[in-house]
Each structure stands twice: as structure tokens, then as C-alpha cells.
Coordinates of C-alpha atoms in Angstrom, one line a residue:
M1 CA 29.1 -237.8 -85.1
H2 CA 31.7 -240.5 -85.5
R3 CA 32.5 -241.0 -89.2
V4 CA 33.4 -244.4 -90.6
V5 CA 35.0 -244.5 -94.0
V6 CA 35.3 -247.8 -95.8
L7 CA 37.9 -248.1 -98.5
A8 CA 36.9 -250.3 -101.4
L9 CA 39.9 -251.4 -103.5
D10 CA 39.9 -253.2 -106.8
G11 CA 38.8 -256.8 -106.4
V12 CA 37.1 -256.1 -103.0
Y13 CA 35.1 -258.9 -101.3
P14 CA 31.5 -257.7 -101.3
F15 CA 30.5 -259.4 -98.1
E16 CA 33.3 -257.9 -96.1
L17 CA 32.7 -254.5 -97.8
S18 CA 29.1 -254.5 -96.5
I19 CA 29.9 -255.3 -92.9
P20 CA 30.7 -251.8 -91.6
A21 CA 27.6 -250.2 -93.1
R22 CA 25.4 -253.0 -91.8
I23 CA 26.8 -252.9 -88.2
F24 CA 27.6 -249.3 -87.7
G25 CA 24.6 -248.2 -89.7
T26 CA 22.3 -250.1 -87.3
A27 CA 23.6 -248.3 -84.1
F28 CA 21.2 -245.7 -82.8
D29 CA 21.0 -243.6 -79.6
V30 CA 18.1 -244.0 -77.2
D31 CA 16.4 -241.1 -79.0
G32 CA 16.8 -242.8 -82.4
S33 CA 19.7 -240.7 -83.6
P34 CA 22.3 -242.5 -85.6
L35 CA 25.6 -243.0 -83.8
Y36 CA 27.8 -243.3 -86.8
E37 CA 28.0 -241.8 -90.3
I38 CA 29.2 -244.3 -92.9
R39 CA 30.9 -243.4 -96.2
T40 CA 32.5 -245.6 -98.8
C41 CA 35.3 -244.5 -101.1
T42 CA 37.8 -245.8 -103.6
L43 CA 41.2 -244.4 -104.3
D44 CA 40.2 -242.4 -107.4
G45 CA 36.4 -242.1 -106.9
K46 CA 35.8 -244.4 -109.8
P47 CA 34.0 -247.8 -109.7
V48 CA 36.0 -250.9 -108.7
R49 CA 35.4 -254.5 -109.7
S50 CA 34.5 -256.9 -106.9
N51 CA 35.7 -260.5 -106.6
A52 CA 32.2 -261.5 -107.7
D53 CA 30.5 -260.8 -111.1
F54 CA 29.7 -257.1 -110.5
S55 CA 31.4 -253.8 -110.0
I56 CA 30.8 -251.3 -107.2
A57 CA 30.3 -247.6 -107.8
V58 CA 31.0 -244.9 -105.1
D59 CA 30.8 -241.1 -104.9
Q60 CA 34.0 -240.3 -103.1
D61 CA 37.8 -240.7 -103.6
W62 CA 40.5 -241.2 -101.1
T63 CA 40.2 -237.7 -99.7
A64 CA 37.3 -239.0 -97.7
L65 CA 39.8 -240.8 -95.6
R66 CA 41.1 -237.5 -94.2
T67 CA 37.7 -236.9 -92.5
A68 CA 37.4 -240.5 -91.0
D69 CA 37.4 -241.2 -87.3
T70 CA 37.5 -244.9 -88.2
V71 CA 38.8 -246.4 -91.5
V72 CA 37.9 -249.9 -92.5
I73 CA 39.8 -251.8 -95.2
P74 CA 38.0 -255.0 -96.5
P75 CA 40.1 -257.7 -98.2
F76 CA 40.6 -257.7 -102.0
V77 CA 41.8 -260.3 -104.4
D78 CA 45.2 -258.7 -105.1
C79 CA 46.4 -258.7 -101.5
G80 CA 49.8 -260.4 -102.0
S81 CA 52.0 -262.5 -99.8
E82 CA 55.1 -260.5 -100.4
P83 CA 55.8 -257.0 -99.0
G84 CA 56.4 -254.3 -101.5
A85 CA 54.6 -252.3 -104.2
D86 CA 53.8 -255.1 -106.7
W87 CA 50.4 -255.7 -105.2
L88 CA 49.9 -252.6 -103.0
P89 CA 47.6 -250.3 -105.0
T90 CA 49.2 -247.1 -106.3
G91 CA 48.6 -244.2 -103.9
L92 CA 47.3 -246.4 -101.1
A93 CA 50.2 -245.9 -98.7
E94 CA 50.2 -242.2 -99.3
A95 CA 46.4 -242.0 -98.6
I96 CA 46.8 -243.9 -95.3
A97 CA 49.6 -241.6 -94.3
Q98 CA 47.2 -238.7 -94.4
L99 CA 44.7 -240.0 -91.9
K100 CA 44.0 -237.5 -89.2
P101 CA 45.7 -238.0 -85.9
G102 CA 44.0 -240.5 -83.6
A103 CA 41.9 -242.1 -86.4
R104 CA 41.3 -245.8 -85.9
I105 CA 42.2 -248.1 -88.8
V106 CA 40.6 -251.6 -89.1
S107 CA 41.5 -254.4 -91.5
I108 CA 39.3 -257.4 -92.2
C109 CA 40.8 -260.7 -93.1
T110 CA 43.8 -260.5 -95.5
A111 CA 43.6 -256.7 -95.6
A112 CA 46.0 -257.0 -92.7
Y113 CA 48.6 -257.3 -95.4
V114 CA 47.9 -253.6 -96.2
L115 CA 48.5 -252.5 -92.7
A116 CA 51.7 -254.5 -92.4
A117 CA 53.0 -253.3 -95.8
V118 CA 52.7 -249.7 -94.8
G119 CA 54.4 -250.3 -91.4
L120 CA 51.4 -249.9 -89.1
L121 CA 51.8 -253.4 -87.6
D122 CA 55.6 -253.3 -86.9
D123 CA 56.2 -254.8 -83.5
A124 CA 52.5 -254.9 -82.8
P125 CA 50.0 -257.8 -82.3
A126 CA 47.7 -258.7 -85.1
T127 CA 45.7 -261.4 -86.8
T128 CA 44.6 -262.5 -90.2
H129 CA 42.8 -265.5 -91.7
W130 CA 44.3 -268.6 -90.3
N131 CA 45.0 -270.0 -93.7
Q132 CA 47.3 -267.1 -94.5
A133 CA 48.9 -266.6 -91.1
A134 CA 52.1 -268.5 -91.7
S135 CA 52.7 -266.8 -95.1
F136 CA 51.8 -263.4 -93.5
Q137 CA 54.3 -264.1 -90.7
R138 CA 57.1 -264.9 -93.2
S139 CA 56.4 -261.9 -95.2
F140 CA 56.2 -259.5 -92.2
P141 CA 58.4 -261.0 -89.4
R142 CA 58.1 -257.9 -87.3
V143 CA 54.4 -258.4 -86.8
Q144 CA 53.3 -260.4 -83.7
V145 CA 50.9 -262.6 -85.6
D146 CA 48.3 -264.6 -83.6
P147 CA 46.5 -267.0 -85.9
N148 CA 44.2 -268.3 -83.2
V149 CA 42.0 -265.4 -82.3
L150 CA 39.0 -263.7 -84.0
F151 CA 40.3 -260.2 -83.8
V152 CA 43.0 -258.1 -82.1
D153 CA 42.3 -254.7 -80.6
H154 CA 45.6 -252.8 -80.3
G155 CA 44.0 -249.5 -79.5
R156 CA 44.1 -247.4 -82.7
I157 CA 44.9 -250.4 -85.0
L158 CA 42.6 -253.4 -85.1
T159 CA 42.7 -256.5 -87.2
A160 CA 40.0 -259.2 -87.8
A161 CA 40.6 -262.8 -88.8
G162 CA 38.0 -263.3 -91.5
A163 CA 34.6 -262.6 -92.8
A164 CA 32.4 -263.3 -89.7
A165 CA 35.2 -262.0 -87.4
G166 CA 34.8 -258.7 -89.2
I167 CA 31.3 -258.6 -87.7
D168 CA 32.6 -259.4 -84.3
L169 CA 35.2 -256.7 -84.5
C170 CA 32.7 -254.0 -85.7
L171 CA 30.3 -255.0 -82.8
H172 CA 33.3 -254.8 -80.5
L173 CA 33.9 -251.2 -81.6
V174 CA 30.3 -250.3 -81.1
R175 CA 30.5 -251.8 -77.6
R176 CA 33.7 -250.0 -77.0
D177 CA 32.3 -246.7 -78.1
H178 CA 28.7 -246.9 -76.8
G179 CA 28.4 -249.9 -74.4
T180 CA 26.9 -253.3 -74.3
A181 CA 23.3 -252.3 -74.5
V182 CA 23.7 -250.5 -77.9
A183 CA 25.9 -253.3 -79.3
N184 CA 23.5 -256.0 -78.2
R185 CA 20.6 -254.1 -79.9
V186 CA 22.7 -253.9 -83.1
A187 CA 23.4 -257.6 -82.9
R188 CA 19.7 -258.5 -82.4
L189 CA 18.7 -256.4 -85.4
C190 CA 21.3 -258.0 -87.6
V191 CA 20.5 -261.5 -86.2
V192 CA 24.1 -262.2 -85.2
P193 CA 25.7 -263.4 -81.9
P194 CA 26.1 -260.3 -79.7
W195 CA 29.4 -261.3 -78.2
R196 CA 32.3 -263.4 -79.3
E197 CA 35.4 -262.3 -77.5
G198 CA 38.4 -261.4 -79.6
G199 CA 40.5 -264.1 -78.0
Q200 CA 38.1 -266.8 -78.9
A201 CA 39.7 -269.3 -81.3
Q202 CA 39.2 -269.2 -85.0
F203 CA 37.2 -272.2 -86.3
I204 CA 40.0 -274.1 -88.1
E205 CA 38.9 -277.3 -89.8
R206 CA 37.0 -278.8 -86.9
P207 CA 34.7 -281.6 -87.9
V208 CA 31.0 -281.2 -87.5
P209 CA 29.8 -283.5 -84.8
E210 CA 27.4 -286.3 -85.5
P211 CA 23.8 -285.4 -84.6
A212 CA 23.7 -288.1 -82.0
T213 CA 26.9 -286.9 -80.3
S214 CA 26.3 -285.3 -76.9
S215 CA 26.9 -281.5 -76.6
T216 CA 27.8 -279.0 -74.0
T217 CA 25.1 -276.6 -75.2
A218 CA 22.6 -277.3 -72.5
T219 CA 25.2 -277.0 -69.8
R220 CA 26.3 -273.7 -71.1
E221 CA 22.7 -272.4 -71.1
W222 CA 22.3 -273.7 -67.6
A223 CA 25.6 -272.0 -66.5
L224 CA 24.4 -268.7 -67.8
R225 CA 21.3 -269.0 -65.6
H226 CA 23.4 -269.6 -62.6
L227 CA 26.3 -267.2 -62.9
G228 CA 25.6 -265.8 -59.5
R229 CA 27.0 -268.7 -57.7
P230 CA 30.2 -270.7 -57.8
L231 CA 30.4 -273.2 -60.6
T232 CA 33.1 -275.8 -60.4
L233 CA 34.3 -277.8 -63.4
S234 CA 33.1 -281.0 -61.8
E235 CA 29.6 -279.5 -61.4
L236 CA 29.5 -278.5 -65.1
A237 CA 30.7 -281.9 -66.1
D238 CA 28.1 -283.6 -63.9
H239 CA 25.4 -281.5 -65.4
A240 CA 26.5 -282.5 -68.9
R241 CA 26.7 -286.1 -67.7
M242 CA 30.3 -286.5 -68.8
S243 CA 33.7 -287.0 -67.1
V244 CA 35.6 -283.9 -66.5
R245 CA 38.2 -284.8 -69.1
T246 CA 35.5 -285.5 -71.8
F247 CA 33.6 -282.4 -70.9
C248 CA 36.7 -280.2 -71.2
R249 CA 37.6 -281.7 -74.6
K250 CA 34.1 -281.3 -76.0
F251 CA 33.7 -277.8 -74.6
R252 CA 36.9 -276.6 -76.3
D253 CA 35.9 -278.3 -79.5
E254 CA 32.5 -276.6 -79.5
V255 CA 33.4 -273.2 -78.1
G256 CA 37.1 -272.8 -78.8
L257 CA 37.9 -271.9 -75.2
P258 CA 38.4 -273.9 -72.0
P259 CA 35.3 -273.8 -69.7
G260 CA 36.9 -271.6 -67.0
Q261 CA 37.9 -268.9 -69.5
W262 CA 34.4 -269.0 -71.2
L263 CA 32.8 -268.7 -67.8
T264 CA 34.9 -265.7 -66.9
Q265 CA 34.0 -264.0 -70.1
Q266 CA 30.3 -264.5 -69.5
R267 CA 30.6 -263.1 -66.0
V268 CA 32.4 -260.0 -67.3
E269 CA 29.7 -259.6 -70.0
Y270 CA 26.9 -259.9 -67.4
A271 CA 28.7 -257.5 -65.0
R272 CA 28.9 -255.0 -67.9
R273 CA 25.2 -255.2 -68.5
L274 CA 24.4 -254.7 -64.9
L275 CA 26.7 -251.7 -64.6
E276 CA 25.1 -250.2 -67.7
T277 CA 21.4 -250.8 -67.0
T278 CA 21.0 -250.9 -63.2
D279 CA 21.9 -248.8 -60.2
L280 CA 23.0 -251.8 -58.1
P281 CA 25.9 -251.2 -55.8
I282 CA 29.2 -252.5 -57.0
D283 CA 29.3 -255.2 -54.4
R284 CA 25.9 -256.4 -55.5
V285 CA 26.9 -256.5 -59.2
A286 CA 30.0 -258.5 -58.2
A287 CA 27.7 -261.0 -56.4
E288 CA 25.1 -261.2 -59.1
S289 CA 27.7 -261.9 -61.8
G290 CA 29.5 -264.5 -59.8
F291 CA 32.7 -262.8 -59.0
G292 CA 31.9 -262.9 -55.3
T293 CA 33.7 -259.7 -54.2
A294 CA 34.1 -256.2 -55.7
A295 CA 37.9 -256.6 -55.6
S296 CA 37.7 -259.8 -57.8
M297 CA 35.3 -258.1 -60.3
R298 CA 37.6 -255.0 -60.4
Q299 CA 40.6 -257.2 -61.3
H300 CA 38.8 -259.0 -64.1
L301 CA 37.2 -255.8 -65.6
S302 CA 40.5 -254.0 -65.4
T303 CA 42.2 -257.0 -67.2
T304 CA 39.5 -257.2 -69.8
L305 CA 38.5 -253.6 -70.3
G306 CA 41.3 -251.6 -68.9
V307 CA 38.9 -249.7 -66.5
S308 CA 37.4 -250.1 -63.1
P309 CA 33.7 -251.0 -62.6
T310 CA 33.0 -247.5 -61.4
A311 CA 34.7 -245.8 -64.4
Y312 CA 32.9 -248.2 -66.7
R313 CA 29.5 -247.3 -65.2
Q314 CA 30.2 -243.6 -65.4
T315 CA 31.0 -244.1 -69.1
F316 CA 28.2 -246.4 -70.2
H317 CA 25.3 -246.2 -67.7
A318 CA 22.0 -245.7 -69.4
G319 CA 21.2 -242.0 -69.7
T320 CA 24.9 -241.0 -69.4
P321 CA 26.6 -239.8 -72.5
A322 CA 29.2 -242.3 -73.7
V323 CA 32.8 -241.2 -73.9
R324 CA 34.2 -241.8 -77.3
S325 CA 37.2 -244.0 -77.7
S326 CA 40.1 -242.9 -79.9

């Protein structure tokens, strides 16, 4: 069973600390067997204070990290803006250095400072909370910081932008490990959105629209019901009763993506569900999801997932054991 170890450091944020247990702990196989084992540790096995008005007691020390397939580090109040040992907890770098080969390591929010400080993000893409991105980049100039995304999956190293993005990233890992059906079931049980692509923009100081202001919500719902046919930008704008220019502006304000990019993401997601849950031929899946041809769908899935439709189906089709990512 895949073991997830969460490292609670002094001053940990309780909400982010709870995300891995809530998401991974809700993932079950079709026979009801848990898909992950979740453990929480501190560096010395002793209680740590949270950034709220309570402390957190655990049963394990840093040696639990040696057994982890995935390590998650939530943010903590002493994460500093300067590289070096002034804020990095004593023994943390040494503990991270002893992770077993191939173990994934995940940071949530400003815990990206930890990964950068120990050199794991050198010359690699990463993200952190948008409010800290500029300072983070100054402190760690070798990191390729993207402040405009929810999370970055760089294979073994993954970084999430903030609290809710930590949920998105953990769901992404469930999806990567066990497919869309399992991840969607986890999302439903946790009552959270099942899919927010990592490249979706962080929500940075966008004003809340007035109640009377028109929205693109109904048009997005309509588009999802008609993914199987071509949908032009003019057609979407007409459905929303807006000009193309106004529609594009409102769409980006509400979703954080341009309409075309959002539509492609939804088609990829629907194609994944069909590949996982049906035996439809690849050509039919391509048609049903709106890609038109198998070649077009193959290109988009390869770009998004790094695999072909056939390989994806072999990995995640219902009744087929999932291949674990490393």
C-alpha cells in the first residue's frame, strides 16, 4: 500500500496539515480497501504548536519519512524569506536527504521554501502562494517560479500554491495513481470540486461580481452537455448573449482561463472518464469528447498526461489494476 507521511513542523497550519489525511484517506478501491496509508510525524516525535491556539501530538518522529512513498510538508509560521538555516528547523534537511529513492515530496503553500532551501527546486518549475512569489523568487533565483498556477507537477517534486490548491494537488495525485473515477469519488465524498487543472490561475484579488452581473456559468454548463460537437467561440458568446470580446473577458475573470483552453481541459477530462469506464473504441471516445479524430485526442492526451489513449486505458480501465506512479 502506498504510504503517505505528513511532516508537521512547529507552527504548522492546521488546515493544510489535515488535507492529506482527508483526501488520501478517502480513497478506496472498488472492493472497499484503502489505497493509501497515512501517517503524521514531527522531527522529534514530540508535540508541535500550530499557528492556532492548540498544539498537535503525534506518535512518530522523522524516521517515518524513510518509509514514505509520498511526503507532504504543510506550511508553518517560521518559513522565512531568506535561504539558510535561520528559519529551517534543525535536522530537517538531513531528514529529507534520507527519503528512499523515488519517493515523491509535496509542498503546500509556503512550504515550497523548504524544498528550495534544501536544493530540490534548483532549475525546476515550482509555485507557491502568489503573495510570496516575488520574495520567493528573489531568495531562490534558480527556481523557475510560476505564481499564476494552482500547482506544479514536476514528477517526483510537486508544489501547491495555497490552502485550497493543496486539495487540488492531492486529488491530482489520486487521479495520477488510480484514475479519474477514484479521484472523482474522493472529491464527491469531500464535497470539493473534482477537477481544477494545475495550470488554472490562482485567484488573485479579483473583485466579486455584483449579483445582477451576467455570468458565463450557464454557458459553461451548456458546453459540457455538448462536448461531442464543435463549439466555436462565437457560438459560446451567442449562448451567453454577449459579444465575443465581453464573453472572453468575463470567462477569464470567472474561470482564470481563456474559453478555448478551458474547453480542451473539459474534453480531456471527459475522454479520460470514457477510457476508464467504457469499452468504446478509441475513435468513438474521440468523437464523444469532441476531439473529432483519434489523432487529435492522442495529441492532446499526450500533451496533458504524457501517455496515449490506449496506454491510459490499459492503466486505469475499470477492473484493471492501476500502475503506481513514482
